Amino acid sequence: MFTVEPDRDGVLRRVPMVLIAEGAVVPSLALEMLRLATGQSAFLIRSDPGGVESVAVAGARIPTDASASVWIYFAPHDPARFISAKDVIAGKAAAQLKGKLVLIGTSASGLLDLKATPIQPSMPGVEVHAQLLENVLTQSSLSRPSYASGVELLAALIVCMGIIALIPVLGAKTVFFTGAGIVAILIGSAWYLFVTQGYLFDVSYLVLSSLAVMTIMVFANYFREEAQRRQIRGAFGQYLSPDLVEELAEDPERLALGGETREMTILFSDVRGFTTISEAFKTDPQGLTRLMNQLLTPLSEAVMENRGTIDKYMGDAIMSFWGAPLADNEHARHALYAAMEMMDELRIMQADFKQRGWPEVNIGIGLNTGDMNVGNMG
């Protein structure tokens, strides 16, 4: 058998030493030449549970992969290996050919026997067999152990699982540089084994799988943080100013979950004589609703513009506080500013209410500063 087939990318990297054709074990051209040159009547195939392990002839062991192929350690195309057919016919090559293993083949591109190798875009097919013979005779062929795939898969699994476990703890940047260092060590080890022992270990799957896992984890964390920010905006956007909501969204760790004791300032505002005002709208309850909306909206805005948190509305009353969920070293001052702005807004609204024919509205505001237990509870 002298036909050789490239890998799926069109590059020839290995040549079978034996194959099965019509139920018979057929040797390759190189193996049969070695058998005849050494005067042997047979060759030996050694295998293990992973497949073929090596082929031996005349006591010389030729390591192969599981499919009985030899990975050729290619050298560049060397014209010195070739003797022109014209010189052979003219009898000028007898001295050069004496005692040598000779392969007869073609090198013209039009005869379609050119092969792409890892280091050469085109090499005559006959030279591939010659280089294979050189590898065997000089014991310089490459070897891919039967356990290589298992080692590569295990290494990829360990690195990927490490990335998954460590990114939430150490952060993407630290894990990236740590993982890059580990991958560099593995690539260096594979290169060292290639140079010194001729072993082939493929680290490309390790690199690609770890990069894929890293990318997925980074995007997963990104989407999780975005979801957390949306949740915070939705939860706090109803009773915090937009600036405070953005601060919480940018740094969710500042949000205390559960209760904690803080010195804070609290504000209560209440409409005085609300029962009497409500009775004035006895025949127009929708009018009372419009009045309360007109009243509570600017009062609420005064609280939020001064970094306050609206805790709840109790009918006509507003309860708000300063110093949570974000710490505020000037919580009392901001609460006082809010109270004064609420009174200013009320004076503006009273003129508008009078024009609408609504009753006069007055509010009372109380503030207190002290230690409080605050947090997201229940």
Tab-separated table of C-alpha atoms in Angstrom:
chain	number	residue	atom	x	y	z
A	1	MET	CA	0.000	0.000	0.000
A	2	PHE	CA	1.547	3.291	-1.059
A	3	THR	CA	-1.493	5.623	-1.127
A	4	VAL	CA	-1.501	8.233	1.673
A	5	GLU	CA	-4.461	10.353	2.719
A	6	PRO	CA	-4.254	13.839	4.296
A	7	ASP	CA	-6.161	14.921	7.393
A	8	ARG	CA	-9.460	16.746	7.069
A	9	ASP	CA	-7.705	20.083	6.590
A	10	GLY	CA	-5.839	18.743	3.557
A	11	VAL	CA	-2.456	18.501	5.332
A	12	LEU	CA	-0.590	15.206	5.407
A	13	ARG	CA	0.796	14.465	8.860
A	14	ARG	CA	0.807	10.686	9.225
A	15	VAL	CA	1.095	7.570	7.117
A	16	PRO	CA	-0.414	4.165	7.977
A	17	MET	CA	2.147	1.395	8.431
A	18	VAL	CA	-0.471	-1.333	7.922
A	19	LEU	CA	-4.125	-1.495	6.968
A	20	ILE	CA	-6.744	-4.112	6.325
A	21	ALA	CA	-7.824	-4.622	2.706
A	22	GLU	CA	-10.350	-7.329	1.817
A	23	GLY	CA	-9.751	-8.996	5.166
A	24	ALA	CA	-5.955	-9.149	4.795
A	25	VAL	CA	-3.342	-7.102	6.662
A	26	VAL	CA	-1.428	-5.124	4.037
A	27	PRO	CA	1.905	-3.393	4.812
A	28	SER	CA	2.766	0.105	3.690
A	29	LEU	CA	5.445	0.705	1.051
A	30	ALA	CA	7.980	1.769	3.712
A	31	LEU	CA	7.293	-1.211	5.982
A	32	GLU	CA	7.513	-3.706	3.114
A	33	MET	CA	10.797	-2.164	1.912
A	34	LEU	CA	12.247	-2.507	5.412
A	35	ARG	CA	11.050	-6.108	5.658
A	36	LEU	CA	12.667	-7.036	2.348
A	37	ALA	CA	15.834	-5.038	3.029
A	38	THR	CA	16.363	-6.873	6.319
A	39	GLY	CA	15.483	-10.289	4.880
A	40	GLN	CA	12.531	-10.847	7.205
A	41	SER	CA	9.560	-13.010	6.372
A	42	ALA	CA	7.080	-11.173	8.609
A	43	PHE	CA	6.504	-8.099	10.742
A	44	LEU	CA	4.980	-7.784	14.208
A	45	ILE	CA	2.021	-5.645	15.262
A	46	ARG	CA	1.738	-4.796	18.966
A	47	SER	CA	-1.514	-3.445	20.398
A	48	ASP	CA	-3.051	-2.510	23.723
A	49	PRO	CA	-6.652	-1.798	24.797
A	50	GLY	CA	-6.401	1.628	23.135
A	51	GLY	CA	-5.501	0.204	19.711
A	52	VAL	CA	-2.269	-0.448	17.834
A	53	GLU	CA	0.783	0.572	19.835
A	54	SER	CA	3.666	-0.169	17.449
A	55	VAL	CA	4.860	-2.148	14.453
A	56	ALA	CA	8.171	-4.028	14.557
A	57	VAL	CA	10.356	-5.472	11.816
A	58	ALA	CA	13.755	-7.119	12.256
A	59	GLY	CA	13.543	-6.296	15.972
A	60	ALA	CA	13.187	-2.572	15.309
A	61	ARG	CA	10.123	-1.043	16.975
A	62	ILE	CA	8.222	1.650	15.074
A	63	PRO	CA	5.808	3.515	17.402
A	64	THR	CA	2.400	4.275	15.904
A	65	ASP	CA	-0.902	5.770	16.998
A	66	ALA	CA	-3.968	3.661	17.722
A	67	SER	CA	-4.779	3.382	13.993
A	68	ALA	CA	-1.269	2.047	13.172
A	69	SER	CA	-0.179	5.340	11.585
A	70	VAL	CA	3.218	6.971	12.025
A	71	TRP	CA	3.393	10.710	12.668
A	72	ILE	CA	6.198	11.871	10.396
A	73	TYR	CA	8.752	14.336	11.729
A	74	PHE	CA	8.925	16.251	8.442
A	75	ALA	CA	12.039	17.996	7.212
A	76	PRO	CA	11.945	20.654	4.458
A	77	HIS	CA	11.980	19.494	0.841
A	78	ASP	CA	15.557	18.549	-0.033
A	79	PRO	CA	16.499	18.332	-3.754
A	80	ALA	CA	19.603	16.365	-2.704
A	81	ARG	CA	17.342	13.378	-2.040
A	82	PHE	CA	16.406	13.222	-5.722
A	83	ILE	CA	18.255	11.723	-8.683
A	84	SER	CA	16.964	12.553	-12.125
A	85	ALA	CA	15.539	9.645	-14.145
A	86	LYS	CA	17.664	10.896	-17.039
A	87	ASP	CA	20.862	10.284	-15.014
A	88	VAL	CA	19.662	6.792	-14.082
A	89	ILE	CA	18.955	5.920	-17.716
A	90	ALA	CA	22.318	7.333	-18.730
A	91	GLY	CA	24.055	5.161	-16.132
A	92	LYS	CA	25.458	8.112	-14.202
A	93	ALA	CA	23.822	7.278	-10.837
A	94	ALA	CA	25.073	3.759	-10.149
A	95	ALA	CA	27.530	4.856	-7.465
A	96	GLN	CA	24.939	7.000	-5.706
A	97	LEU	CA	22.329	4.229	-5.669
A	98	LYS	CA	24.590	1.381	-4.531
A	99	GLY	CA	23.486	-0.029	-1.164
A	100	LYS	CA	20.586	2.410	-0.821
A	101	LEU	CA	16.840	2.092	-0.456
A	102	VAL	CA	15.478	3.622	-3.651
A	103	LEU	CA	11.952	4.841	-4.347
A	104	ILE	CA	10.826	5.591	-7.873
A	105	GLY	CA	8.214	8.323	-8.235
A	106	THR	CA	7.244	11.579	-9.865
A	107	SER	CA	7.734	15.183	-8.826
A	108	ALA	CA	6.090	17.124	-11.676
A	109	SER	CA	3.059	19.097	-10.498
A	110	GLY	CA	1.008	18.041	-13.506
A	111	LEU	CA	1.115	14.405	-12.369
A	112	LEU	CA	-0.904	15.310	-9.241
A	113	ASP	CA	1.308	13.613	-6.681
A	114	LEU	CA	2.088	16.640	-4.532
A	115	LYS	CA	1.192	16.656	-0.844
A	116	ALA	CA	0.814	19.509	1.631
A	117	THR	CA	2.769	18.928	4.848
A	118	PRO	CA	2.905	20.949	8.095
A	119	ILE	CA	6.074	22.725	6.918
A	120	GLN	CA	5.717	22.597	3.122
A	121	PRO	CA	2.798	23.690	0.917
A	122	SER	CA	3.676	21.025	-1.647
A	123	MET	CA	5.974	18.006	-1.454
A	124	PRO	CA	6.251	15.117	-3.939
A	125	GLY	CA	4.426	12.076	-2.627
A	126	VAL	CA	7.501	9.903	-3.183
A	127	GLU	CA	9.471	12.140	-0.809
A	128	VAL	CA	6.855	11.548	1.914
A	129	HIS	CA	7.749	7.845	1.812
A	130	ALA	CA	11.438	8.715	1.779
A	131	GLN	CA	11.078	10.901	4.850
A	132	LEU	CA	9.098	8.159	6.581
A	133	LEU	CA	11.946	5.733	5.904
A	134	GLU	CA	14.449	8.257	7.263
A	135	ASN	CA	12.340	8.670	10.426
A	136	VAL	CA	12.238	4.922	10.984
A	137	LEU	CA	15.934	4.326	10.256
A	138	THR	CA	17.060	7.228	12.456
A	139	GLN	CA	14.374	6.551	15.100
A	140	SER	CA	13.213	10.147	14.844
A	141	SER	CA	9.534	9.675	14.063
A	142	LEU	CA	6.988	11.348	16.284
A	143	SER	CA	4.809	9.456	18.725
A	144	ARG	CA	1.346	10.142	20.049
A	145	PRO	CA	0.751	7.839	23.039
A	146	SER	CA	-2.561	6.024	23.249
A	147	TYR	CA	-3.301	7.847	26.511
A	148	ALA	CA	-2.689	11.289	24.979
A	149	SER	CA	-6.384	11.998	24.305
A	150	GLY	CA	-7.275	11.095	27.883
A	151	VAL	CA	-4.556	13.366	29.282
A	152	GLU	CA	-5.666	16.257	27.056
A	153	LEU	CA	-9.313	15.812	28.020
A	154	LEU	CA	-8.472	15.581	31.728
A	155	ALA	CA	-6.287	18.703	31.577
A	156	ALA	CA	-9.035	20.632	29.755
A	157	LEU	CA	-11.621	19.440	32.293
A	158	ILE	CA	-9.467	20.469	35.279
A	159	VAL	CA	-8.698	23.916	33.848
A	160	CYS	CA	-12.323	24.573	32.859
A	161	MET	CA	-13.681	23.426	36.230
A	162	GLY	CA	-11.088	25.625	37.931
A	163	ILE	CA	-12.256	28.616	35.896
A	164	ILE	CA	-15.905	27.927	36.784
A	165	ALA	CA	-15.083	27.582	40.500
A	166	LEU	CA	-12.678	30.516	40.839
A	167	ILE	CA	-14.229	33.304	38.733
A	168	PRO	CA	-17.000	34.022	41.291
A	169	VAL	CA	-14.380	34.075	44.074
A	170	LEU	CA	-11.322	35.757	42.548
A	171	GLY	CA	-12.825	37.713	39.666
A	172	ALA	CA	-12.396	37.336	35.915
A	173	LYS	CA	-9.145	39.317	35.648
A	174	THR	CA	-7.238	37.292	38.262
A	175	VAL	CA	-8.540	33.980	36.915
A	176	PHE	CA	-7.677	35.000	33.346
A	177	PHE	CA	-4.021	35.706	34.138
A	178	THR	CA	-3.754	32.645	36.396
A	179	GLY	CA	-5.342	30.447	33.744
A	180	ALA	CA	-3.136	31.970	31.054
A	181	GLY	CA	-0.088	31.078	33.142
A	182	ILE	CA	-1.264	27.488	33.594
A	183	VAL	CA	-2.033	27.161	29.877
A	184	ALA	CA	1.402	28.588	29.049
A	185	ILE	CA	3.026	25.978	31.321
A	186	LEU	CA	1.072	23.181	29.641
A	187	ILE	CA	1.976	24.480	26.171
A	188	GLY	CA	5.621	24.686	27.240
A	189	SER	CA	5.475	21.133	28.608
A	190	ALA	CA	3.958	19.856	25.366
A	191	TRP	CA	6.668	21.641	23.373
A	192	TYR	CA	9.398	20.217	25.641
A	193	LEU	CA	8.088	16.667	25.190
A	194	PHE	CA	7.906	17.243	21.443
A	195	VAL	CA	11.499	18.473	21.193
A	196	THR	CA	13.108	15.998	23.597
A	197	GLN	CA	10.971	12.861	23.259
A	198	GLY	CA	9.102	13.321	20.000
A	199	TYR	CA	5.754	13.048	21.834
A	200	LEU	CA	2.685	14.739	20.383
A	201	PHE	CA	0.203	16.286	22.815
A	202	ASP	CA	-2.446	18.591	21.378
A	203	VAL	CA	-3.143	21.570	23.661
A	204	SER	CA	-5.344	23.415	21.184
A	205	TYR	CA	-8.514	21.827	22.609
A	206	LEU	CA	-7.423	22.870	26.108
A	207	VAL	CA	-6.823	26.475	25.011
A	208	LEU	CA	-10.066	26.762	23.025
A	209	SER	CA	-12.243	25.104	25.675
A	210	SER	CA	-10.808	27.236	28.502
A	211	LEU	CA	-11.293	30.426	26.456
A	212	ALA	CA	-14.858	29.364	25.661
A	213	VAL	CA	-15.644	28.674	29.329
A	214	MET	CA	-13.986	31.948	30.364
A	215	THR	CA	-16.054	33.863	27.806
A	216	ILE	CA	-19.284	32.179	28.885
A	217	MET	CA	-18.555	32.863	32.557
A	218	VAL	CA	-17.720	36.516	31.919
A	219	PHE	CA	-20.923	37.043	29.947
A	220	ALA	CA	-22.942	35.094	32.526
A	221	ASN	CA	-21.589	37.327	35.298
A	222	TYR	CA	-22.293	40.396	33.186
A	223	PHE	CA	-25.903	39.380	32.580
A	224	ARG	CA	-26.333	38.450	36.252
A	225	GLU	CA	-25.055	41.856	37.353
A	226	GLU	CA	-27.313	43.567	34.830
A	227	ALA	CA	-30.270	41.592	36.171
A	228	GLN	CA	-29.293	42.581	39.717
A	229	ARG	CA	-29.104	46.233	38.697
A	230	ARG	CA	-32.517	46.044	37.036
A	231	GLN	CA	-33.912	44.441	40.168
A	232	ILE	CA	-32.473	47.200	42.342
A	233	ARG	CA	-33.792	49.904	40.027
A	234	GLY	CA	-37.224	48.300	40.067
A	235	ALA	CA	-37.272	47.794	43.847
A	236	PHE	CA	-35.930	51.208	44.886
A	237	GLY	CA	-37.012	53.399	41.977
A	238	GLN	CA	-40.395	54.006	43.620
A	239	TYR	CA	-39.059	55.700	46.745
A	240	LEU	CA	-35.463	56.795	46.038
A	241	SER	CA	-34.158	59.569	43.841
A	242	PRO	CA	-32.712	58.405	40.471
A	243	ASP	CA	-29.203	59.387	41.598
A	244	LEU	CA	-29.394	57.168	44.684
A	245	VAL	CA	-30.838	54.305	42.657
A	246	GLU	CA	-27.895	54.526	40.246
A	247	GLU	CA	-25.439	54.554	43.149
A	248	LEU	CA	-26.996	51.365	44.496
A	249	ALA	CA	-27.048	49.778	41.035
A	250	GLU	CA	-23.350	50.527	40.554
A	251	ASP	CA	-22.410	49.138	43.978
A	252	PRO	CA	-25.043	46.654	45.238
A	253	GLU	CA	-22.815	45.710	48.182
A	254	ARG	CA	-23.729	49.043	49.758
A	255	LEU	CA	-27.253	47.725	50.138
A	256	ALA	CA	-27.670	46.211	53.603
A	257	LEU	CA	-29.831	43.081	53.530
A	258	GLY	CA	-31.535	42.463	56.867
A	259	GLY	CA	-31.596	44.875	59.757
A	260	GLU	CA	-28.787	47.010	61.183
A	261	THR	CA	-28.582	49.862	63.663
A	262	ARG	CA	-27.737	53.307	62.299
A	263	GLU	CA	-28.063	56.908	63.420
A	264	MET	CA	-30.648	58.359	61.066
A	265	THR	CA	-33.192	61.145	60.739
A	266	ILE	CA	-36.859	60.433	60.132
A	267	LEU	CA	-39.569	62.769	58.822
A	268	PHE	CA	-43.348	62.569	59.106
A	269	SER	CA	-45.648	64.962	57.274
A	270	ASP	CA	-49.386	65.049	57.745
A	271	VAL	CA	-52.254	67.136	56.347
A	272	ARG	CA	-53.940	69.040	59.152
A	273	GLY	CA	-57.709	68.724	59.246
A	274	PHE	CA	-57.768	66.097	56.527
A	275	THR	CA	-61.134	64.759	57.683
A	276	THR	CA	-62.718	68.179	57.177
A	277	ILE	CA	-61.092	68.501	53.745
A	278	SER	CA	-62.356	65.050	52.760
A	279	GLU	CA	-65.919	65.998	53.701
A	280	ALA	CA	-65.681	68.940	51.300
A	281	PHE	CA	-65.245	66.418	48.488
A	282	LYS	CA	-68.121	64.221	49.647
A	283	THR	CA	-69.849	64.553	46.282
A	284	ASP	CA	-66.603	64.557	44.266
A	285	PRO	CA	-64.247	61.792	45.531
A	286	GLN	CA	-62.243	61.979	42.295
A	287	GLY	CA	-61.523	65.616	43.094
A	288	LEU	CA	-60.052	64.551	46.450
A	289	THR	CA	-57.805	62.114	44.590
A	290	ARG	CA	-56.605	64.878	42.275
A	291	LEU	CA	-55.919	67.146	45.218
A	292	MET	CA	-53.859	64.488	47.031
A	293	ASN	CA	-51.847	63.743	43.894
A	294	GLN	CA	-51.198	67.456	43.377
A	295	LEU	CA	-50.115	67.706	46.997
A	296	LEU	CA	-48.054	64.557	47.555
A	297	THR	CA	-46.077	64.643	44.293
A	298	PRO	CA	-44.066	67.864	44.928
A	299	LEU	CA	-43.691	66.979	48.613
A	300	SER	CA	-42.237	63.573	47.638
A	301	GLU	CA	-39.918	65.194	45.114
A	302	ALA	CA	-38.590	67.508	47.831
A	303	VAL	CA	-37.694	64.449	49.916
A	304	MET	CA	-35.943	62.613	47.087
A	305	GLU	CA	-34.104	65.672	45.803
A	306	ASN	CA	-32.504	65.957	49.240
A	307	ARG	CA	-31.312	62.302	49.246
A	308	GLY	CA	-34.194	61.046	51.340
A	309	THR	CA	-35.886	57.632	51.158
A	310	ILE	CA	-39.683	57.485	51.122
A	311	ASP	CA	-40.707	54.654	53.409
A	312	LYS	CA	-44.478	54.739	52.945
A	313	TYR	CA	-47.585	56.792	52.302
A	314	MET	CA	-50.268	56.577	54.977
A	315	GLY	CA	-53.298	58.214	53.453
A	316	ASP	CA	-52.393	61.899	53.564
A	317	ALA	CA	-49.137	61.318	55.475
A	318	ILE	CA	-45.612	60.716	54.203
A	319	MET	CA	-42.969	58.835	56.177
A	320	SER	CA	-39.380	59.188	54.972
A	321	PHE	CA	-35.883	58.842	56.378
A	322	TRP	CA	-32.255	59.785	55.726
A	323	GLY	CA	-29.137	57.645	56.230
A	324	ALA	CA	-30.312	54.437	54.521
A	325	PRO	CA	-29.983	52.460	52.357
A	326	LEU	CA	-26.940	54.619	51.562
A	327	ALA	CA	-25.032	56.171	54.416
A	328	ASP	CA	-25.427	59.944	54.755
A	329	ASN	CA	-23.174	61.803	57.192
A	330	GLU	CA	-25.402	64.898	56.956
A	331	HIS	CA	-28.750	63.136	57.250
A	332	ALA	CA	-30.181	65.683	59.729
A	333	ARG	CA	-29.231	68.660	57.528
A	334	HIS	CA	-30.712	67.042	54.410
A	335	ALA	CA	-33.932	66.212	56.279
A	336	LEU	CA	-34.257	69.827	57.428
A	337	TYR	CA	-33.680	71.088	53.886
A	338	ALA	CA	-36.381	68.726	52.643
A	339	ALA	CA	-38.831	69.928	55.299
A	340	MET	CA	-38.218	73.568	54.367
A	341	GLU	CA	-38.640	72.837	50.661
A	342	MET	CA	-41.887	71.012	51.414
A	343	MET	CA	-43.196	74.126	53.158
A	344	ASP	CA	-42.085	76.290	50.216
A	345	GLU	CA	-43.849	73.961	47.776
A	346	LEU	CA	-46.974	74.047	49.911
A	347	ARG	CA	-47.136	77.856	49.715
A	348	ILE	CA	-46.952	77.656	45.916
A	349	MET	CA	-49.660	74.974	45.837
A	350	GLN	CA	-51.996	76.891	48.145
A	351	ALA	CA	-52.323	79.660	45.543
A	352	ASP	CA	-53.097	77.060	42.881
A	353	PHE	CA	-55.632	75.304	45.117
A	354	LYS	CA	-57.399	78.616	45.763
A	355	GLN	CA	-57.762	79.221	42.015
A	356	ARG	CA	-59.252	75.725	41.600
A	357	GLY	CA	-61.738	76.370	44.395
A	358	TRP	CA	-60.229	73.714	46.613
A	359	PRO	CA	-60.004	74.160	50.374
A	360	GLU	CA	-56.836	75.538	51.953
A	361	VAL	CA	-54.365	72.806	52.864
A	362	ASN	CA	-51.818	72.976	55.662
A	363	ILE	CA	-49.350	70.331	56.716
A	364	GLY	CA	-47.429	69.519	59.848
A	365	ILE	CA	-43.895	68.132	59.658
A	366	GLY	CA	-42.038	66.380	62.446
A	367	LEU	CA	-38.399	65.249	62.427
A	368	ASN	CA	-36.336	63.200	64.823
A	369	THR	CA	-32.728	61.980	64.837
A	370	GLY	CA	-31.536	58.878	66.687
A	371	ASP	CA	-30.473	55.231	66.464
A	372	MET	CA	-32.792	53.104	64.351
A	373	ASN	CA	-32.964	49.556	63.126
A	374	VAL	CA	-33.236	49.686	59.336
A	375	GLY	CA	-32.894	47.279	56.418
A	376	ASN	CA	-34.804	45.133	53.953
A	377	MET	CA	-36.890	42.924	56.188
A	378	GLY	CA	-39.725	40.636	55.336
